[in-house]
PDB file of C-alpha atoms in Angstrom:
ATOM      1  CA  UNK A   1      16.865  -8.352   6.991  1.00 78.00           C
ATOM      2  CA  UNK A   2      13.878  -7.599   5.273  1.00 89.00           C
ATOM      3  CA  UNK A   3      12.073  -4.402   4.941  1.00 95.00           C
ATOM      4  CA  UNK A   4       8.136  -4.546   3.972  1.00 96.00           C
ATOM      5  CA  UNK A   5       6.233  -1.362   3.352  1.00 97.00           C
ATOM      6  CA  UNK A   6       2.367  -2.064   4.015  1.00 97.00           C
ATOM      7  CA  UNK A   7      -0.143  -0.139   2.403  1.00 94.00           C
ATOM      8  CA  UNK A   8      -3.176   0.454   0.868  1.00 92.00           C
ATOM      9  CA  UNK A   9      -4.650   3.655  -1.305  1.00 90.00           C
ATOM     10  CA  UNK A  10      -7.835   3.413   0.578  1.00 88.00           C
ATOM     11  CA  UNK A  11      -8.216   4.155   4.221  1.00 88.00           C
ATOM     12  CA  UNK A  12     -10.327   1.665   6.870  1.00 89.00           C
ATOM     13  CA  UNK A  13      -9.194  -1.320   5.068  1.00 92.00           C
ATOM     14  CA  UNK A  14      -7.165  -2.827   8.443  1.00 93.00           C
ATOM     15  CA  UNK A  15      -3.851  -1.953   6.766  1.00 95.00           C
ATOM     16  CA  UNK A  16      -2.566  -1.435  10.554  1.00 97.00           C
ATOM     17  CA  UNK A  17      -4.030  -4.209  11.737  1.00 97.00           C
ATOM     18  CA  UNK A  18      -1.770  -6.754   9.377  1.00 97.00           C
ATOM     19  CA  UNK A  19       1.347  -4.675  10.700  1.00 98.00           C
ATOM     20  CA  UNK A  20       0.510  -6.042  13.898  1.00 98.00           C
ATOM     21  CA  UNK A  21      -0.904  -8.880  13.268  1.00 98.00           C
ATOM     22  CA  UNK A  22       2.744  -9.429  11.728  1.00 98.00           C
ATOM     23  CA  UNK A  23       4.314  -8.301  14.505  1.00 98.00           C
ATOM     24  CA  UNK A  24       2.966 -10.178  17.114  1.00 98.00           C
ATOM     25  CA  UNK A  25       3.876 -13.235  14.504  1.00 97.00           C
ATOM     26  CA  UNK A  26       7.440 -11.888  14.913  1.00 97.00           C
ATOM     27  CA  UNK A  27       7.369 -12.170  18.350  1.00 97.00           C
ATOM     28  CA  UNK A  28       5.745 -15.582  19.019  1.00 95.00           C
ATOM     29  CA  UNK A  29       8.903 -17.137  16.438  1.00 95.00           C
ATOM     30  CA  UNK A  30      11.503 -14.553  18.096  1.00 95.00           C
ATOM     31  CA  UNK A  31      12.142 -12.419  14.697  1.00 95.00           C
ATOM     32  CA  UNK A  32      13.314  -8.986  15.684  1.00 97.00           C
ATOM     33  CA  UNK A  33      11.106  -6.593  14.324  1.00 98.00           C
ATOM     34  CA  UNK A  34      11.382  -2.696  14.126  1.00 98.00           C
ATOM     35  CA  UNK A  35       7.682  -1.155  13.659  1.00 98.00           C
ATOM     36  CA  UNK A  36       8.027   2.232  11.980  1.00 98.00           C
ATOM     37  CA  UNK A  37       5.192   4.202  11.982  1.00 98.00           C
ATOM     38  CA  UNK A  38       4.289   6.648   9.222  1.00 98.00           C
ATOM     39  CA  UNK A  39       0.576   7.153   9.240  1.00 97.00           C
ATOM     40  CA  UNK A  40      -0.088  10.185  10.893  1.00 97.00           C
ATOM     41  CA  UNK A  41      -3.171   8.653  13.015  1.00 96.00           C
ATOM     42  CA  UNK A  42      -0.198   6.792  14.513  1.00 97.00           C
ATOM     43  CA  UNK A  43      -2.442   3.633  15.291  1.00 97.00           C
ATOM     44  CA  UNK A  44      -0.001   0.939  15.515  1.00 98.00           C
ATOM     45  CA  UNK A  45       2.156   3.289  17.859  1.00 98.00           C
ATOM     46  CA  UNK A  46      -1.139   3.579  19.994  1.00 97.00           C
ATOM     47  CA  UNK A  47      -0.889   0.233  20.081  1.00 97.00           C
ATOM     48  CA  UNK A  48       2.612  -1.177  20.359  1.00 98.00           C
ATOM     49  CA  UNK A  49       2.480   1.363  23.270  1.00 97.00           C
ATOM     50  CA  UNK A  50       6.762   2.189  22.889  1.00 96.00           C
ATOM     51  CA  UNK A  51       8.459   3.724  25.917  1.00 93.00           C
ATOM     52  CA  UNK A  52       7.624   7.531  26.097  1.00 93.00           C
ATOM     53  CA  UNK A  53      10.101   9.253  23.434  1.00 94.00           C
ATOM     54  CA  UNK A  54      12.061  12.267  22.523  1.00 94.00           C
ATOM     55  CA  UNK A  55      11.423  12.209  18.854  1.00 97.00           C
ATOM     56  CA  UNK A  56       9.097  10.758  16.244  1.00 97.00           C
ATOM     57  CA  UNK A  57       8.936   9.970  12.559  1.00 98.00           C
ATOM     58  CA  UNK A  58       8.392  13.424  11.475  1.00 98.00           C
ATOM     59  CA  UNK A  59      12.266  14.653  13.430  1.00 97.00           C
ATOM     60  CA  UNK A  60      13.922  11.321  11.672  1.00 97.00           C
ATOM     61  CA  UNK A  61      12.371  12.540   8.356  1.00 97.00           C
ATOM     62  CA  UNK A  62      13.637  16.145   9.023  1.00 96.00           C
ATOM     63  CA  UNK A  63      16.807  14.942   9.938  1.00 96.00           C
ATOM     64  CA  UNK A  64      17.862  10.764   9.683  1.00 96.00           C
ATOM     65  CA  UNK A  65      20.542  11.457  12.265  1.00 96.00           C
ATOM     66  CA  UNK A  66      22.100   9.172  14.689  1.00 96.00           C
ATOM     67  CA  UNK A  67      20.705  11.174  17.490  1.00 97.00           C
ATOM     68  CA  UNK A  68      17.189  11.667  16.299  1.00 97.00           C
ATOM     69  CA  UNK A  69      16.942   7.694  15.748  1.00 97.00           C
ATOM     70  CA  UNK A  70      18.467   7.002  18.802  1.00 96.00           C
ATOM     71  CA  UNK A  71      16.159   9.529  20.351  1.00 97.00           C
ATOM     72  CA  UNK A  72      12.722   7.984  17.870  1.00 97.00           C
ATOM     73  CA  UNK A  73      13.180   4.094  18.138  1.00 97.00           C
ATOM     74  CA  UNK A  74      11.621   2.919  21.967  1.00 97.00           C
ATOM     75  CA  UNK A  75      10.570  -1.023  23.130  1.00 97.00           C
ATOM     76  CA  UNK A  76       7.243  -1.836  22.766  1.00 97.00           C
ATOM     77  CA  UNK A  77       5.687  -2.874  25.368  1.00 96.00           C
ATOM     78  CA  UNK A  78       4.420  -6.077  23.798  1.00 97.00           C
ATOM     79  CA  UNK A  79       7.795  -7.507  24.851  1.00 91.00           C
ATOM     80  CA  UNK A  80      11.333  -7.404  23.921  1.00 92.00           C
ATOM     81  CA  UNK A  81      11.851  -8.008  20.189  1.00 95.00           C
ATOM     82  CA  UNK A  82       9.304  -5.846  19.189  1.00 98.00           C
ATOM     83  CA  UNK A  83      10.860  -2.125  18.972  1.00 98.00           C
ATOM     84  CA  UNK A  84       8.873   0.924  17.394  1.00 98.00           C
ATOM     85  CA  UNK A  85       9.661   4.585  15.620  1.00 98.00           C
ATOM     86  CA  UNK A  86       7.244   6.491  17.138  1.00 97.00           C
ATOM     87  CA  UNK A  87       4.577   7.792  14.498  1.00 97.00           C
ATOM     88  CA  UNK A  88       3.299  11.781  15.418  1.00 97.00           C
ATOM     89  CA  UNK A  89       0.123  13.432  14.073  1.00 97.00           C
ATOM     90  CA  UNK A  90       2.968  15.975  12.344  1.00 97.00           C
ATOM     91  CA  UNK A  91       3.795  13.826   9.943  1.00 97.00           C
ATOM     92  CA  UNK A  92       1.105  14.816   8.085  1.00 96.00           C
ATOM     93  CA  UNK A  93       2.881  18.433   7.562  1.00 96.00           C
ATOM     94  CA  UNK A  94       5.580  15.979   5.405  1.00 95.00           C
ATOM     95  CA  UNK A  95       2.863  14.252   3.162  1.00 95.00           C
ATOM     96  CA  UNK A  96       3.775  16.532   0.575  1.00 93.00           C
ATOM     97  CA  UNK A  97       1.992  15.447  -2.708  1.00 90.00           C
ATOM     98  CA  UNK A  98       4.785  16.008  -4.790  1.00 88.00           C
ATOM     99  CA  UNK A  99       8.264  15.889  -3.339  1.00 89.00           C
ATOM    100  CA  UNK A 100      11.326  16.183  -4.262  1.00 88.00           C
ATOM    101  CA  UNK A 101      14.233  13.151  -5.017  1.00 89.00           C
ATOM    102  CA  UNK A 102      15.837  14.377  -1.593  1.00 91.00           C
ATOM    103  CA  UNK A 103      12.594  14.295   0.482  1.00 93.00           C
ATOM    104  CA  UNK A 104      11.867  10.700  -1.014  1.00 95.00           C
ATOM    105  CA  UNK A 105      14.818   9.204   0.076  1.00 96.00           C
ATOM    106  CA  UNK A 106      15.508  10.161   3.854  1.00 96.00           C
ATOM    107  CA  UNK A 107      13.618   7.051   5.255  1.00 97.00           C
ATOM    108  CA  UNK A 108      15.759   5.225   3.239  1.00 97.00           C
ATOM    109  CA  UNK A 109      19.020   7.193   4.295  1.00 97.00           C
ATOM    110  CA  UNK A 110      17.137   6.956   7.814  1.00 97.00           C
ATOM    111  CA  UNK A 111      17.801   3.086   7.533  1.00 97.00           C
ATOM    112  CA  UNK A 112      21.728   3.237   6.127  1.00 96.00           C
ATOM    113  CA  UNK A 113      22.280   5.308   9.174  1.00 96.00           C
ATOM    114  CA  UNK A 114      20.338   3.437  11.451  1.00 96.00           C
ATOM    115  CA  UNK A 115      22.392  -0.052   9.841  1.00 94.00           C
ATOM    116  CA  UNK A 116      25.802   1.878   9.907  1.00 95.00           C
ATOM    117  CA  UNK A 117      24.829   2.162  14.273  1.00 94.00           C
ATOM    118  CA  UNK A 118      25.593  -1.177  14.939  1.00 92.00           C
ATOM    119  CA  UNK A 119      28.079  -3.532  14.323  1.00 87.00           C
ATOM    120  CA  UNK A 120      25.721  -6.653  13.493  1.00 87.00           C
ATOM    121  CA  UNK A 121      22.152  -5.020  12.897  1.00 90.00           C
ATOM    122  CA  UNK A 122      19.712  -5.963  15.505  1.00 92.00           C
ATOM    123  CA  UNK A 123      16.473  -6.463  13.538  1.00 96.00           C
ATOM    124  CA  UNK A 124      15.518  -8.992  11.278  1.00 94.00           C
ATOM    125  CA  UNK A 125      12.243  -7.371  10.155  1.00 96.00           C
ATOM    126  CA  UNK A 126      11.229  -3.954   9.425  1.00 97.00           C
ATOM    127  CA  UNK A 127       7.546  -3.155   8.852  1.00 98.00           C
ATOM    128  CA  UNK A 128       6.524   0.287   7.574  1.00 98.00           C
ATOM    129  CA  UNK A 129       2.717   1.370   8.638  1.00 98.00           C
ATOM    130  CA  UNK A 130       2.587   3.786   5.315  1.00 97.00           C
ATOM    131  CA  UNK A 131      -1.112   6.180   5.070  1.00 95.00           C
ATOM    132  CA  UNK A 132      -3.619   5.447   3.076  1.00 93.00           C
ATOM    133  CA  UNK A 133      -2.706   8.424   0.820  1.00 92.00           C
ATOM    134  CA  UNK A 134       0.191   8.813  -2.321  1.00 93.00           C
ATOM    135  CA  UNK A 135       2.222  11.236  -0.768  1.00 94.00           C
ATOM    136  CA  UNK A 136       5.721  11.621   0.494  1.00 96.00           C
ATOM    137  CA  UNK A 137       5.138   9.193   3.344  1.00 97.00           C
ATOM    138  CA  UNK A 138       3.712   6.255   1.769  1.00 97.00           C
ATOM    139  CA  UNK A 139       6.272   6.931  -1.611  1.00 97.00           C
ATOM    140  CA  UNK A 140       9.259   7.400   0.896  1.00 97.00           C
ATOM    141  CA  UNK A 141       8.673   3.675   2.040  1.00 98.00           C
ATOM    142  CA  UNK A 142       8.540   2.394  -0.868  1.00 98.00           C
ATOM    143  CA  UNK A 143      11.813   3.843  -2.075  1.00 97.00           C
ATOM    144  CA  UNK A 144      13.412   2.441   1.237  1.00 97.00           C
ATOM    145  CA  UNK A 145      11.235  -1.567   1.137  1.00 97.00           C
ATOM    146  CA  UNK A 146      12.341  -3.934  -0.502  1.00 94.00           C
ATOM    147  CA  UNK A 147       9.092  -5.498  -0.417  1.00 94.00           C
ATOM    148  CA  UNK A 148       5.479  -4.025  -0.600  1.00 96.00           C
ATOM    149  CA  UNK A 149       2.157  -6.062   1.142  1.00 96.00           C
ATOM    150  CA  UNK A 150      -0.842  -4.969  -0.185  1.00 96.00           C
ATOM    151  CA  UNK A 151      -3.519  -4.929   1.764  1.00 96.00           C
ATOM    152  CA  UNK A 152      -7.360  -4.812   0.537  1.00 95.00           C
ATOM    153  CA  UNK A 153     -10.760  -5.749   1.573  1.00 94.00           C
ATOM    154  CA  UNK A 154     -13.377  -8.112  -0.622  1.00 93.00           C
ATOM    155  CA  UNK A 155     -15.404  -5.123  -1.610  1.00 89.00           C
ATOM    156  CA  UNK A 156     -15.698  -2.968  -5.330  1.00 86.00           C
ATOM    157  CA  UNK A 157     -13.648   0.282  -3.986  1.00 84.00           C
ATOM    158  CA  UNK A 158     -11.469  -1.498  -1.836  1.00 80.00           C
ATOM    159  CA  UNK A 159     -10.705  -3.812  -5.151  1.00 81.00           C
ATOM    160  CA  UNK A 160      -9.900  -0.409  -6.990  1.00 84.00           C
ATOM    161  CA  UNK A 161      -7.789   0.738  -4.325  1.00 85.00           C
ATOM    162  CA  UNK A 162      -5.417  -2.402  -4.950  1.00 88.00           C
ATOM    163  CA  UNK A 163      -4.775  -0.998  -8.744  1.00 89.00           C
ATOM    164  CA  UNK A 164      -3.425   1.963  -7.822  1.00 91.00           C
ATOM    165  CA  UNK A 165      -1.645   0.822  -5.272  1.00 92.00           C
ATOM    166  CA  UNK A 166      -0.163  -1.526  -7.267  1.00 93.00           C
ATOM    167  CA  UNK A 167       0.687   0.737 -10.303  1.00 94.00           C
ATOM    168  CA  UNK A 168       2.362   3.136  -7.194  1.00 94.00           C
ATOM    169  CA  UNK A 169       4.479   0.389  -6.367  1.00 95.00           C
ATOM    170  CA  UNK A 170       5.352   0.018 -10.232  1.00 94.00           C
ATOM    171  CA  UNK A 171       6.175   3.418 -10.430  1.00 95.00           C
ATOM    172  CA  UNK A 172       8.684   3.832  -7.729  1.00 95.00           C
ATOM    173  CA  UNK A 173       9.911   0.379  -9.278  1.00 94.00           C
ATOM    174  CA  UNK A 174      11.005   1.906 -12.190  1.00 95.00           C
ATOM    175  CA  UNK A 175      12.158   5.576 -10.630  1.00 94.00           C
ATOM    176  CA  UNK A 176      13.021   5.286  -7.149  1.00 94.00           C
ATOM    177  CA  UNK A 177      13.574   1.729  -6.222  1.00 96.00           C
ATOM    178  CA  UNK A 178      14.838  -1.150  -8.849  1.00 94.00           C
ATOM    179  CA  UNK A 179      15.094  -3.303  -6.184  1.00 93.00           C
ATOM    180  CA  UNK A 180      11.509  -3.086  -5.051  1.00 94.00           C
ATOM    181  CA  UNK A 181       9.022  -6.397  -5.125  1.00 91.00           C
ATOM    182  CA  UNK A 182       5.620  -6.973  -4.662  1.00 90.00           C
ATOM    183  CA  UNK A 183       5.089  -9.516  -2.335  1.00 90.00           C
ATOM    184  CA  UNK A 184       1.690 -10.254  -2.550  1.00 92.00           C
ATOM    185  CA  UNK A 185      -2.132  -8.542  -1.858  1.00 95.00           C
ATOM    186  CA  UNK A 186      -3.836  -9.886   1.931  1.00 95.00           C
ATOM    187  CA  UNK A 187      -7.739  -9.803   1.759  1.00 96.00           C
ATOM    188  CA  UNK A 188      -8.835  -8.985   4.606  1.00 95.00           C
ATOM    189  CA  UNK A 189     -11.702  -9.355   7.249  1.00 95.00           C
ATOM    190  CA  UNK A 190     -12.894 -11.975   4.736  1.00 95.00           C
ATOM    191  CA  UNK A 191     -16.333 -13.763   5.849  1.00 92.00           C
ATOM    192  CA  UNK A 192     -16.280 -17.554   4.122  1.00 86.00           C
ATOM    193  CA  UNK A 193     -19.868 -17.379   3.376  1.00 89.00           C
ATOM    194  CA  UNK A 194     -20.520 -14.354   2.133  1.00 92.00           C
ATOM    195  CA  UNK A 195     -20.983 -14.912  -2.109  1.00 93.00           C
ATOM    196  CA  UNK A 196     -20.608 -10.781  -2.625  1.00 93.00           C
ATOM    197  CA  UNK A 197     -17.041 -11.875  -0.784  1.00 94.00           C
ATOM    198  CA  UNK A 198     -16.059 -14.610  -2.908  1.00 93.00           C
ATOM    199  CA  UNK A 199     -16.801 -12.916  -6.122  1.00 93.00           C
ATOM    200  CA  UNK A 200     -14.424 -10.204  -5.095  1.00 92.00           C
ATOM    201  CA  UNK A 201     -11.736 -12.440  -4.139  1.00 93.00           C
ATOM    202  CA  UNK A 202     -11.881 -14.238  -7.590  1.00 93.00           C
ATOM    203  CA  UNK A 203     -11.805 -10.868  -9.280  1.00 92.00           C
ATOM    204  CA  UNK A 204      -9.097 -10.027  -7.525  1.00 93.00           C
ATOM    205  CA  UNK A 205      -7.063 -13.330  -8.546  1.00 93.00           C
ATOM    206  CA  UNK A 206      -8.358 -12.446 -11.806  1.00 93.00           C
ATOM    207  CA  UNK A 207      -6.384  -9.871 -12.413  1.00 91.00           C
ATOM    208  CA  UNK A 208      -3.683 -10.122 -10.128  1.00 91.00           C
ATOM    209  CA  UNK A 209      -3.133 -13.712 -10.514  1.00 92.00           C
ATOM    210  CA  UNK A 210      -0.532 -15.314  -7.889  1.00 90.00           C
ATOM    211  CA  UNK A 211       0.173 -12.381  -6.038  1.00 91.00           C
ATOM    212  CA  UNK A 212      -2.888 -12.596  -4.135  1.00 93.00           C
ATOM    213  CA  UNK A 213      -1.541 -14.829  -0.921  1.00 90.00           C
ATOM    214  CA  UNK A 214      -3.218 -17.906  -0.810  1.00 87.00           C
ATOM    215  CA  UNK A 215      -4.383 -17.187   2.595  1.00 86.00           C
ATOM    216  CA  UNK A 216      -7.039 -14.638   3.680  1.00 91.00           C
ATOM    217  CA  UNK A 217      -7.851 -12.693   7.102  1.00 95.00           C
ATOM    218  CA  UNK A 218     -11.141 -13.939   8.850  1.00 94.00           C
ATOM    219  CA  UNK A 219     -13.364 -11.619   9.930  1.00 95.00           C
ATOM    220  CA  UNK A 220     -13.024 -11.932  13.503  1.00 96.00           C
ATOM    221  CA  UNK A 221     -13.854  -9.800  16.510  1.00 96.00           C
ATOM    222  CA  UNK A 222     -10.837 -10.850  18.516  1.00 97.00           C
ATOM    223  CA  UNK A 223      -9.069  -8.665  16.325  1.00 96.00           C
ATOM    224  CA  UNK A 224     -10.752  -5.488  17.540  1.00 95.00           C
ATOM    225  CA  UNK A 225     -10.692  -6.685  20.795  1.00 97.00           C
ATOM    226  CA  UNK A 226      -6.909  -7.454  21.001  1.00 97.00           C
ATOM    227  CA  UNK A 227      -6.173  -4.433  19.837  1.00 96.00           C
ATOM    228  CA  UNK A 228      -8.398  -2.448  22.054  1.00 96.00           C
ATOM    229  CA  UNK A 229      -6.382  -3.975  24.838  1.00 97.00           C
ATOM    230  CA  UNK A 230      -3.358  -3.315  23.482  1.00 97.00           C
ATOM    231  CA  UNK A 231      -2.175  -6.961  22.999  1.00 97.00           C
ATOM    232  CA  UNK A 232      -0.603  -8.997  20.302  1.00 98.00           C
ATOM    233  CA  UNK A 233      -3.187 -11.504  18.242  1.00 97.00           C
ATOM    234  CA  UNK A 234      -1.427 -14.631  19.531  1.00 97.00           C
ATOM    235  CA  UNK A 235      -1.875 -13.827  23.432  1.00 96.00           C
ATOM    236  CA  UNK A 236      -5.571 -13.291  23.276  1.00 96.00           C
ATOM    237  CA  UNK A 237      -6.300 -16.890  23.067  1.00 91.00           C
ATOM    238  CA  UNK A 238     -10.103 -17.017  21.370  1.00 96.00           C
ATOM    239  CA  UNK A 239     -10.807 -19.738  19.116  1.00 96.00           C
ATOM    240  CA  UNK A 240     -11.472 -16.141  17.129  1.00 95.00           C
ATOM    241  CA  UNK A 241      -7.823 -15.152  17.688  1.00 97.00           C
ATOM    242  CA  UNK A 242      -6.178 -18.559  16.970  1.00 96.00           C
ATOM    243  CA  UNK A 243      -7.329 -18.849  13.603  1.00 95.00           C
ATOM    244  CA  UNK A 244      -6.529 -15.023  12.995  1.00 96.00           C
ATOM    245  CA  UNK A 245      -2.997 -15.826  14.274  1.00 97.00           C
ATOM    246  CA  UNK A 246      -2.671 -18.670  11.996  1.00 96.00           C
ATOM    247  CA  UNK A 247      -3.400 -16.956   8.778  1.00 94.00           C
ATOM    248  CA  UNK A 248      -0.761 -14.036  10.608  1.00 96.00           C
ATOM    249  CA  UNK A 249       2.042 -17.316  11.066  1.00 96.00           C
ATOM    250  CA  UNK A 250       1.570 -17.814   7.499  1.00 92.00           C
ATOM    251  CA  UNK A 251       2.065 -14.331   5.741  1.00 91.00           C
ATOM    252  CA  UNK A 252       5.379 -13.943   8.205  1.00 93.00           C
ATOM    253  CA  UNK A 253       6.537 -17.537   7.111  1.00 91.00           C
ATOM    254  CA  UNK A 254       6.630 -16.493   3.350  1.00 85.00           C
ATOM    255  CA  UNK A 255       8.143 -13.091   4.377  1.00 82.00           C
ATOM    256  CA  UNK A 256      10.705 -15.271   6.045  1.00 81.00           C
ATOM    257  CA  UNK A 257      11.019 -18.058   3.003  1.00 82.00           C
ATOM    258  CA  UNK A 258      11.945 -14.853   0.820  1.00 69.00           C
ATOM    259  CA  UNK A 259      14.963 -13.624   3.130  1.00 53.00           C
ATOM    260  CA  UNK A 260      16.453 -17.528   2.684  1.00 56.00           C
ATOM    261  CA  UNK A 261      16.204 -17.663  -1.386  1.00 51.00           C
ATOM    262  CA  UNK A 262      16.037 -13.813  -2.159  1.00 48.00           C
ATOM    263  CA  UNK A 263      16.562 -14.898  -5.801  1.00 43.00           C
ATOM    264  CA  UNK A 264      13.829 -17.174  -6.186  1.00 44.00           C
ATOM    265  CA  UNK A 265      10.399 -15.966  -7.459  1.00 43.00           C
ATOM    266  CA  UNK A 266       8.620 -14.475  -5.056  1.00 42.00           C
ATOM    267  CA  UNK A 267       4.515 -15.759  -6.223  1.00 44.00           C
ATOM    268  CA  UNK A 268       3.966 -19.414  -5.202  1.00 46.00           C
ATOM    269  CA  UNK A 269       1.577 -21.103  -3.238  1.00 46.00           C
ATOM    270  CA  UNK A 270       2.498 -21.929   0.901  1.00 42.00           C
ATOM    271  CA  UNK A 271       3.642 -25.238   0.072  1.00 47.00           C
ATOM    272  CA  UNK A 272       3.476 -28.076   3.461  1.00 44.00           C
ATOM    273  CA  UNK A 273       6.824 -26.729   5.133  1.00 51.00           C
ATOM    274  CA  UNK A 274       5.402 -23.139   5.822  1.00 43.00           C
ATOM    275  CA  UNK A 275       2.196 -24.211   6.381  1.00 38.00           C
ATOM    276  CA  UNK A 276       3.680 -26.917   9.846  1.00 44.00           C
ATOM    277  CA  UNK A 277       5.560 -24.110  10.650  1.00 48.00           C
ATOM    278  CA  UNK A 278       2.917 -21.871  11.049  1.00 42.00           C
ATOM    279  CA  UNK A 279       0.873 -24.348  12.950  1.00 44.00           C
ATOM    280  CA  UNK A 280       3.488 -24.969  15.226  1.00 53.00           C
ATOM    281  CA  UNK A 281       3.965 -21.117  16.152  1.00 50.00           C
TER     282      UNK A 281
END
C-alpha cells in the first residue's frame, strides 16, 4: 500500500484534478484506492460524489477513532474500488498555521487505526487531496505519505510554488517523516506549442532534474468536462480524454513500479514496460 500526498503551494494549479485523474487510473487497472479529502473546498469529494455520510475529515482529525472512520469513509459513486473520506468546508477551522507534534500526526494515527480495522487492508492506494496552503492539513499529510506528487503548471509563479513546496516536503523529511519521498513534479495543462510553455518546463528540469515525470498533462477540455459531469477521465471517451488518460495510466504505473521495488531509486525515466502497460489500460 502506498500513500501519496498531492499538493501544491499555489492554488488553481489542477492539483485535484491529478487526484482524480489518478483515481479513475485506479479504477480502470482495479487498484483499490481510498480518496481522502483535505482541502476544505472539498472538490474531489464534489466529485467522487461518496454515499451521503455521518462524518468528515475535520471529526477524523478531531478524533481518528474507529467509529468516526467508519462513520467518514463512503463508496464513490464512480464504482466500487474507489472509496472516499469525505472533505467538509470545516476543515479549514484545523488549518492551523502552526500546530503542534500531536495535531500533525492524527491523519497519520487516522491511518494505523484505520489499518489495525481489518484483517488484510482493503486499499492498495491512498491519495491525499492536501490545500494549497502550509498549514496543519497539507503538513499532516505529509507526516502520514510516504510519497509526495507535486503538482505545478508551466508558468513563473506556478514554477515558484514548486520550491516551496518542495523545501515543505524537505522539512517534514527531516522532522516529521524520515520515511517521506518525493516522487516526482506533474506539469500540468501543458499546451505542446506554446514556447512561453516549454521554457518553463526546461527550467523546471533545470533545477529539479529527474524528478520532473517524464510525462506532462495536455491541456485538454475533456478534463473540465468530465469533471463537470462527475465522471472518471477514462469513461469520457474524447480523443481529448484518451490522451489525458494516457499520461494519467502512466503517473499510476510508476506509483505502482515503486510499491514492487520500494528500495530502488525512485527518479528514472518510464522505461517500455510501464509505458505498454499504460497503453493497454
Amino acid at each position: 500500500m502506498h500513500t501519496v500526498s498531492v499538493l501544491s503551494l499555489k492554488g488553481g494549479v489542477g492539483k485535484t484534478t491529478v487526484v482524480l485523474g489518478l483515481a479513475s487510473a485506479a479504477l480502470r487497472r482495479g487498484v483499490r484506492t481510498l480518496v481522502i479529502d483535505l482541502d476544505p473546498q472539498c472538490n474531489a469529494t464534489s466529485t467522487l460524489e461518496p454515499e451521503e455520510s455521518k462524518a468528515s475529515i475535520y471529526d477524523v482529525l478531531q478524533d481518528p477513532s474507529e467509529e468516526n472512520l467508519e462513520q467518514a469513509i463512503r463508496p464513490s459513486r464512480w464504482g466500487d474500488g474507489i472509496d472516499v473520506l469525505s472533505g467538509s468546508e470545516d476543515a479549514e477551522l484545523l488549518n492551523h498555521p502552526d500546530p503542534g507534534e500531536s495535531r500533525l500526526h492524527r491523519l497519520k494515527d487516522a491511518l494505523r487505526t484505520l489499518r489495525d480495522m481489518y484483517d488484510e487492508f482493503p486499499y492498495h492506494l491512498v491519495l491525499l487531496d492536501c490545500p494549497p496552503s502550509l498549514g496543519q492539513l497539507t503538513r499532516s499529510a505529509l507526516v502520514a505519505a510516504d510519497r509526495a506528487l507535486l503538482v505545478t503548471e508551466p508558468t513563473m509563479f506556478a514554477v515558484a510554488g514548486v520550491q516551496r513546496a518542495f523545501e515543505a516536503v524537505q522539512n517534514e523529511r527531516e522532522s516529521n517523516n524520515a520515511d517521506l519521498q518525493p516522487l516526482g513534479v506533474v506539469v500540468n495543462r501543458v499546451r505542446p506549442r506554446s514556447h512561453e510553455h516549454q521554457f518553463r518546463i526546461d527550467e523546471l528540469r533545470d533545477i529539479f532534474g529527474p524528478l520532473v515525470m517524464p510525462v506532462a498533462l495536455p491541456d485538454r477540455l475533456a478534463v473540465q468536462q468530465a469533471q463537470g459531469a462527475c465522471m472518471p477521465i477514462h469513461e469520457w471517451g474524447t480523443p481529448g480524454a484518451r490522451e489525458v488518460a494516457l499520461a494519467f495510466n502512466l503517473l499510476l504505473a510508476r506509483i505502482q513500479r515503486i510499491s514492487r521495488s520500494r528500495r530502488r531509486a525512485v527518479h528514472h525515466d518510464f522505461d517500455d514496460d510501464e509505458i505498454q502497460e499504460a497503453v493497454d489500460a
